[in-house]
Short mmCIF file of C-alpha atoms in Angstrom, two decimals:
data_model
loop_
_atom_site.label_atom_id
_atom_site.label_comp_id
_atom_site.label_asym_id
_atom_site.label_seq_id
_atom_site.Cartn_x
_atom_site.Cartn_y
_atom_site.Cartn_z
CA MET A 29 -1.57 77.22 -34.89
CA SER A 30 0.59 74.57 -33.42
CA ARG A 31 -0.17 70.92 -34.29
CA GLN A 32 -0.85 68.80 -31.39
CA THR A 33 -0.11 65.11 -31.54
CA HIS A 34 -2.56 62.85 -29.80
CA HIS A 35 -1.12 59.70 -28.29
CA PRO A 36 -3.53 56.89 -27.68
CA ARG A 37 -3.67 55.61 -24.09
CA ARG A 38 -1.86 52.40 -23.55
CA SER A 39 -3.56 49.95 -21.27
CA LEU A 40 -1.06 48.42 -18.85
CA ARG A 41 -1.74 44.82 -17.76
CA LEU A 42 -0.93 44.32 -14.13
CA PRO A 43 -0.92 40.96 -12.43
CA THR A 44 -4.13 40.30 -10.54
CA ALA A 45 -2.78 40.06 -7.03
CA GLY A 46 -5.59 41.57 -5.04
CA SER A 47 -3.00 43.70 -3.29
CA SER A 48 -3.60 47.35 -2.45
CA LEU A 49 0.00 48.18 -3.28
CA VAL A 50 -0.37 46.93 -6.86
CA GLN A 51 -3.62 48.87 -7.30
CA LEU A 52 -1.95 52.10 -6.15
CA ALA A 53 0.87 51.53 -8.56
CA CYS A 54 -1.53 51.02 -11.48
CA ALA A 55 -3.52 54.14 -10.59
CA GLY A 56 -0.37 56.24 -10.43
CA LEU A 57 0.84 54.88 -13.74
CA LEU A 58 -2.45 55.66 -15.48
CA GLY A 59 -2.51 59.17 -14.08
CA LEU A 60 1.03 59.90 -15.19
CA ALA A 61 0.39 58.40 -18.62
CA ALA A 62 -2.56 60.75 -19.14
CA CYS A 63 -0.30 63.73 -18.47
CA LEU A 64 2.52 62.60 -20.72
CA PRO A 65 1.46 64.59 -23.83
CA ALA A 66 1.15 67.81 -21.90
CA GLN A 67 4.49 67.23 -20.17
CA ALA A 68 6.08 66.38 -23.49
CA ALA A 69 4.91 69.70 -24.85
CA LEU A 70 6.34 71.62 -21.89
CA PHE A 71 9.64 69.79 -21.53
CA GLY A 72 12.21 68.51 -23.93
CA ASP A 73 12.72 65.01 -25.10
CA ASP A 74 15.41 64.29 -22.51
CA GLU A 75 13.29 65.39 -19.68
CA ALA A 76 10.37 63.34 -21.04
CA ARG A 77 12.57 60.24 -21.24
CA LYS A 78 13.83 60.88 -17.77
CA ALA A 79 10.31 61.20 -16.44
CA ILE A 80 9.28 58.02 -18.19
CA LEU A 81 12.28 56.15 -16.80
CA GLU A 82 11.53 57.39 -13.30
CA LEU A 83 7.90 56.40 -13.73
CA ARG A 84 8.91 52.95 -14.93
CA ALA A 85 11.27 52.61 -11.97
CA LYS A 86 8.48 53.51 -9.58
CA VAL A 87 6.11 51.09 -11.29
CA ASP A 88 8.73 48.33 -11.13
CA ALA A 89 9.38 49.10 -7.48
CA ASN A 90 5.66 49.06 -6.71
CA ARG A 91 5.28 45.85 -8.69
CA GLN A 92 8.14 44.19 -6.84
CA SER A 93 6.73 45.37 -3.54
CA GLY A 94 3.30 43.99 -4.52
CA ASP A 95 4.82 40.72 -5.69
CA SER A 96 6.75 40.43 -2.45
CA ALA A 97 3.63 41.13 -0.43
CA LEU A 98 1.66 38.64 -2.52
CA ALA A 99 4.40 36.01 -2.12
CA GLU A 100 4.47 36.59 1.61
CA LEU A 101 0.71 36.31 1.75
CA ARG A 102 0.82 33.10 -0.24
CA ARG A 103 3.63 31.78 1.98
CA GLN A 104 1.61 32.57 5.08
CA GLN A 105 -1.46 30.94 3.57
CA ALA A 106 0.55 27.86 2.60
CA GLU A 107 2.09 27.72 6.08
CA GLN A 108 -1.33 28.07 7.67
CA SER A 109 -2.68 25.39 5.33
CA ALA A 110 0.24 23.10 6.19
CA ASN A 111 -0.25 23.77 9.89
CA SER A 112 -3.95 23.09 9.52
CA GLY A 113 -3.16 19.85 7.69
CA ARG A 114 -0.78 18.81 10.44
CA VAL A 115 -3.38 19.64 13.09
CA VAL A 116 -6.06 17.69 11.23
CA LEU A 117 -3.68 14.75 10.75
CA GLU A 118 -2.67 14.86 14.40
CA LEU A 119 -6.30 14.97 15.48
CA ALA A 120 -7.09 12.06 13.17
CA ASN A 121 -4.20 10.07 14.63
CA GLN A 122 -5.34 10.85 18.16
CA LEU A 123 -8.90 9.84 17.26
CA GLU A 124 -7.68 6.56 15.80
CA ALA A 125 -5.54 5.93 18.88
CA LEU A 126 -8.56 6.56 21.11
CA ARG A 127 -10.63 4.17 19.02
CA THR A 128 -7.96 1.50 19.30
CA GLU A 129 -7.67 2.03 23.04
CA LEU A 130 -11.45 1.89 23.40
CA SER A 131 -11.56 -1.35 21.43
CA GLN A 132 -8.84 -2.82 23.64
CA LEU A 133 -10.66 -1.72 26.76
CA ARG A 134 -13.86 -3.33 25.48
CA GLY A 135 -11.97 -6.53 24.79
CA GLN A 136 -10.43 -6.45 28.26
CA ASN A 137 -13.84 -5.77 29.78
CA GLU A 138 -15.34 -8.74 27.94
CA GLN A 139 -12.45 -10.94 29.05
CA LEU A 140 -12.87 -9.78 32.64
CA ALA A 141 -16.58 -10.57 32.43
CA ARG A 142 -15.76 -14.07 31.17
CA ASP A 143 -13.16 -14.49 33.92
CA VAL A 144 -15.65 -13.41 36.57
CA THR A 145 -18.24 -15.85 35.20
CA GLU A 146 -15.69 -18.67 35.21
CA LEU A 147 -14.57 -17.78 38.75
CA GLN A 148 -18.17 -17.79 39.92
CA ARG A 149 -18.70 -21.18 38.28
CA GLN A 150 -15.55 -22.56 39.89
CA GLN A 151 -16.53 -21.09 43.24
CA LYS A 152 -19.97 -22.66 43.01
CA SER A 153 -18.45 -25.99 42.02
CA THR A 154 -15.97 -25.76 44.88
CA LEU A 155 -18.71 -24.92 47.38
CA ASN A 156 -20.77 -27.85 46.14
CA LEU A 157 -17.75 -30.11 46.47
CA VAL A 158 -17.08 -28.84 49.98
CA ASP A 159 -20.72 -29.39 50.88
CA ASP A 160 -20.57 -32.92 49.51
CA ARG A 161 -17.42 -33.64 51.48
CA LEU A 162 -18.91 -32.19 54.63
CA ARG A 163 -22.03 -34.27 54.14
CA SER A 164 -19.84 -37.32 53.64
CA LEU A 165 -18.22 -36.60 56.99
CA GLU A 166 -21.40 -35.88 58.90
CA PRO A 167 -22.71 -38.98 60.72
CA VAL A 168 -26.22 -40.16 59.92
CA ARG A 169 -28.52 -42.02 62.24
CA VAL A 170 -29.70 -45.49 61.18
CA SER A 171 -31.56 -48.41 62.67
CA GLN A 172 -30.52 -52.05 62.18
CA ASP A 173 -32.06 -55.10 63.86
CA GLY A 174 -33.87 -52.88 66.37
CA VAL A 175 -30.75 -50.97 67.36
CA ASP A 176 -30.25 -47.23 66.59
CA PHE A 177 -26.74 -45.91 65.98
CA THR A 178 -24.85 -43.38 63.87
CA VAL A 179 -22.59 -44.14 60.92
CA LEU A 180 -20.70 -42.20 58.30
CA PRO A 181 -22.40 -41.85 54.91
CA ARG A 182 -19.67 -43.84 53.16
CA GLU A 183 -19.91 -46.51 55.87
CA LYS A 184 -23.62 -46.84 55.24
CA ALA A 185 -23.06 -46.94 51.46
CA GLU A 186 -20.52 -49.77 51.72
CA PHE A 187 -22.77 -51.88 53.92
CA GLU A 188 -25.68 -51.37 51.53
CA ALA A 189 -23.44 -52.35 48.59
CA ALA A 190 -22.73 -55.70 50.31
CA MET A 191 -26.43 -56.19 50.96
CA SER A 192 -27.21 -55.46 47.30
CA ALA A 193 -24.75 -58.16 46.21
CA LEU A 194 -26.41 -60.62 48.59
CA ARG A 195 -29.90 -59.81 47.27
CA ALA A 196 -28.57 -60.31 43.74
CA ALA A 197 -27.46 -63.84 44.79
CA ASP A 198 -23.82 -62.93 44.14
CA PHE A 199 -22.83 -64.74 47.34
CA ASP A 200 -19.05 -64.80 46.89
CA LYS A 201 -18.95 -61.06 46.18
CA ALA A 202 -21.26 -60.36 49.10
CA ALA A 203 -19.10 -62.38 51.51
CA ASP A 204 -16.01 -60.52 50.31
CA LEU A 205 -17.69 -57.11 50.65
CA TYR A 206 -18.82 -57.92 54.21
CA GLY A 207 -15.25 -58.91 55.04
CA GLN A 208 -13.86 -55.65 53.63
CA PHE A 209 -16.49 -53.69 55.54
CA MET A 210 -15.58 -55.27 58.89
CA ARG A 211 -11.88 -54.70 58.34
CA ARG A 212 -12.53 -51.05 57.53
CA TYR A 213 -15.12 -50.42 60.24
CA PRO A 214 -14.45 -52.94 63.03
CA ASP A 215 -16.46 -50.97 65.58
CA SER A 216 -19.38 -50.10 63.30
CA GLY A 217 -22.95 -50.59 64.49
CA TYR A 218 -23.38 -52.61 61.31
CA SER A 219 -20.76 -55.19 62.40
CA PRO A 220 -23.19 -57.74 63.96
CA ALA A 221 -25.42 -57.63 60.88
CA ALA A 222 -22.38 -57.83 58.59
CA LEU A 223 -21.15 -60.98 60.37
CA TYR A 224 -24.59 -62.58 60.29
CA TRP A 225 -25.18 -61.91 56.59
CA GLN A 226 -21.64 -62.89 55.72
CA GLY A 227 -22.37 -66.26 57.35
CA ASN A 228 -25.55 -66.58 55.27
CA ALA A 229 -23.66 -65.73 52.06
CA ARG A 230 -21.05 -68.39 52.83
CA TYR A 231 -23.74 -70.93 53.73
CA ALA A 232 -25.44 -70.23 50.37
CA SER A 233 -22.10 -70.85 48.66
CA ARG A 234 -21.76 -74.14 50.63
CA ASP A 235 -18.72 -72.78 52.45
CA TYR A 236 -19.95 -74.24 55.73
CA LYS A 237 -16.86 -73.94 57.87
CA PRO A 238 -16.25 -70.25 56.99
CA ALA A 239 -19.97 -69.68 57.59
CA ILE A 240 -19.67 -71.19 61.10
CA ASP A 241 -16.72 -68.83 61.74
CA SER A 242 -18.85 -65.80 60.82
CA TYR A 243 -21.73 -66.86 63.06
CA ARG A 244 -19.46 -67.58 66.02
CA ALA A 245 -17.71 -64.22 65.56
CA LEU A 246 -21.13 -62.57 65.85
CA ILE A 247 -21.97 -64.50 69.05
CA ALA A 248 -18.61 -63.66 70.61
CA LYS A 249 -18.76 -59.99 69.64
CA VAL A 250 -22.35 -59.25 70.69
CA PRO A 251 -23.75 -62.17 72.76
CA ASN A 252 -27.02 -60.35 73.46
CA HIS A 253 -27.71 -59.35 69.88
CA ALA A 254 -31.12 -60.20 68.41
CA ARG A 255 -29.47 -62.24 65.64
CA VAL A 256 -27.64 -64.62 68.04
CA PRO A 257 -30.42 -67.28 68.20
CA GLU A 258 -30.64 -67.33 64.40
CA ALA A 259 -26.85 -67.55 64.17
CA MET A 260 -26.83 -70.57 66.53
CA LEU A 261 -29.52 -72.31 64.46
CA ALA A 262 -27.50 -71.58 61.31
CA ILE A 263 -24.41 -73.11 62.94
CA ALA A 264 -26.39 -76.28 63.63
CA ASN A 265 -27.49 -76.34 59.98
CA CYS A 266 -23.87 -76.04 58.81
CA GLN A 267 -22.83 -78.86 61.16
CA GLN A 268 -25.54 -81.07 59.77
CA GLU A 269 -24.37 -80.30 56.21
CA LEU A 270 -20.88 -81.29 57.35
CA LYS A 271 -22.34 -84.60 58.63
CA ASP A 272 -21.43 -83.72 62.24
CA ALA A 273 -24.69 -84.74 63.92
CA LYS A 274 -23.30 -84.71 67.46
CA ALA A 275 -22.07 -81.14 67.13
CA ALA A 276 -25.37 -80.11 65.58
CA LYS A 277 -27.29 -81.67 68.46
CA ARG A 278 -25.16 -79.89 71.09
CA THR A 279 -25.69 -76.56 69.32
CA LEU A 280 -29.47 -77.09 69.17
CA GLU A 281 -29.62 -78.03 72.87
CA GLU A 282 -27.64 -74.94 73.81
CA LEU A 283 -29.89 -72.81 71.62
CA PHE A 284 -33.11 -74.13 73.15
CA LYS A 285 -31.69 -73.76 76.64
CA SER A 286 -30.54 -70.16 76.13
CA TYR A 287 -33.45 -68.90 74.01
CA PRO A 288 -36.45 -71.22 74.55
CA LYS A 289 -39.07 -68.66 73.55
CA SER A 290 -37.39 -67.35 70.42
CA GLU A 291 -38.41 -68.61 67.00
CA ALA A 292 -34.99 -70.17 66.59
CA GLY A 293 -35.26 -71.80 70.04
CA ILE A 294 -38.66 -73.30 69.18
CA ALA A 295 -37.25 -74.59 65.87
CA ALA A 296 -34.32 -76.14 67.80
CA ARG A 297 -36.76 -77.91 70.15
CA ASP A 298 -38.73 -79.39 67.23
CA ARG A 299 -35.58 -80.53 65.51
CA LEU A 300 -34.27 -82.17 68.70
CA ALA A 301 -37.54 -84.03 69.04
CA ARG A 302 -37.13 -85.43 65.56
CA MET A 303 -33.55 -86.55 66.33
CA GLN A 304 -34.67 -88.82 69.21
#
């Protein structure tokens, strides 16, 4: 009875690649290894070695093929991962660029809103200024000494400024302001009143001769004005202050003759009676 030698099965460790090619190679190797004792009994040692070498060559070839496939798979995975990383990075960059652009647009929008607000403010200010200028150019109707006429707003303001100085007893300033007014507005409806009150301001300052000039300018300019009788009486007062009694008497006689029923005319009559 022939002695049979039992060879224990050798477990071959294959790299865990998850590849179907590697699994096929391992299965083929295990199957051939199980048949080795029987083949060794049927063939000679040379043939057995040859078979083993062929088997090893096939296993090596299968292993190389599996390793190549695994390397290719890993390369593809790495490439896909790199591509995915580039895509993610590119998307992140685009998102950041959009955020920056949105922030800039918001800033520009806020600046535009401020500019619009400032333009509206300037426009309102300009319109108010134009309205003020138009109002300053629009004549206003006034009444002075029973006479109605129109004057410019600034003309009215300057006359009232002179009157304010007179009421404040600043007689020199008032006389000067009346003079400036008449030079600026020689044809103003305020001119007769300006001459009369200028004469009063000069009389209050004891400038009697300049006061007489103001009163006479009023009489020459508007002989029928309501202030003429009062101006003539004031001239007589200045003449008396200047110690010119004859001139004062002539002025009072002319006043009473021209305006006998006026208050100034009645005052002239009483004063003439006292002179006799």
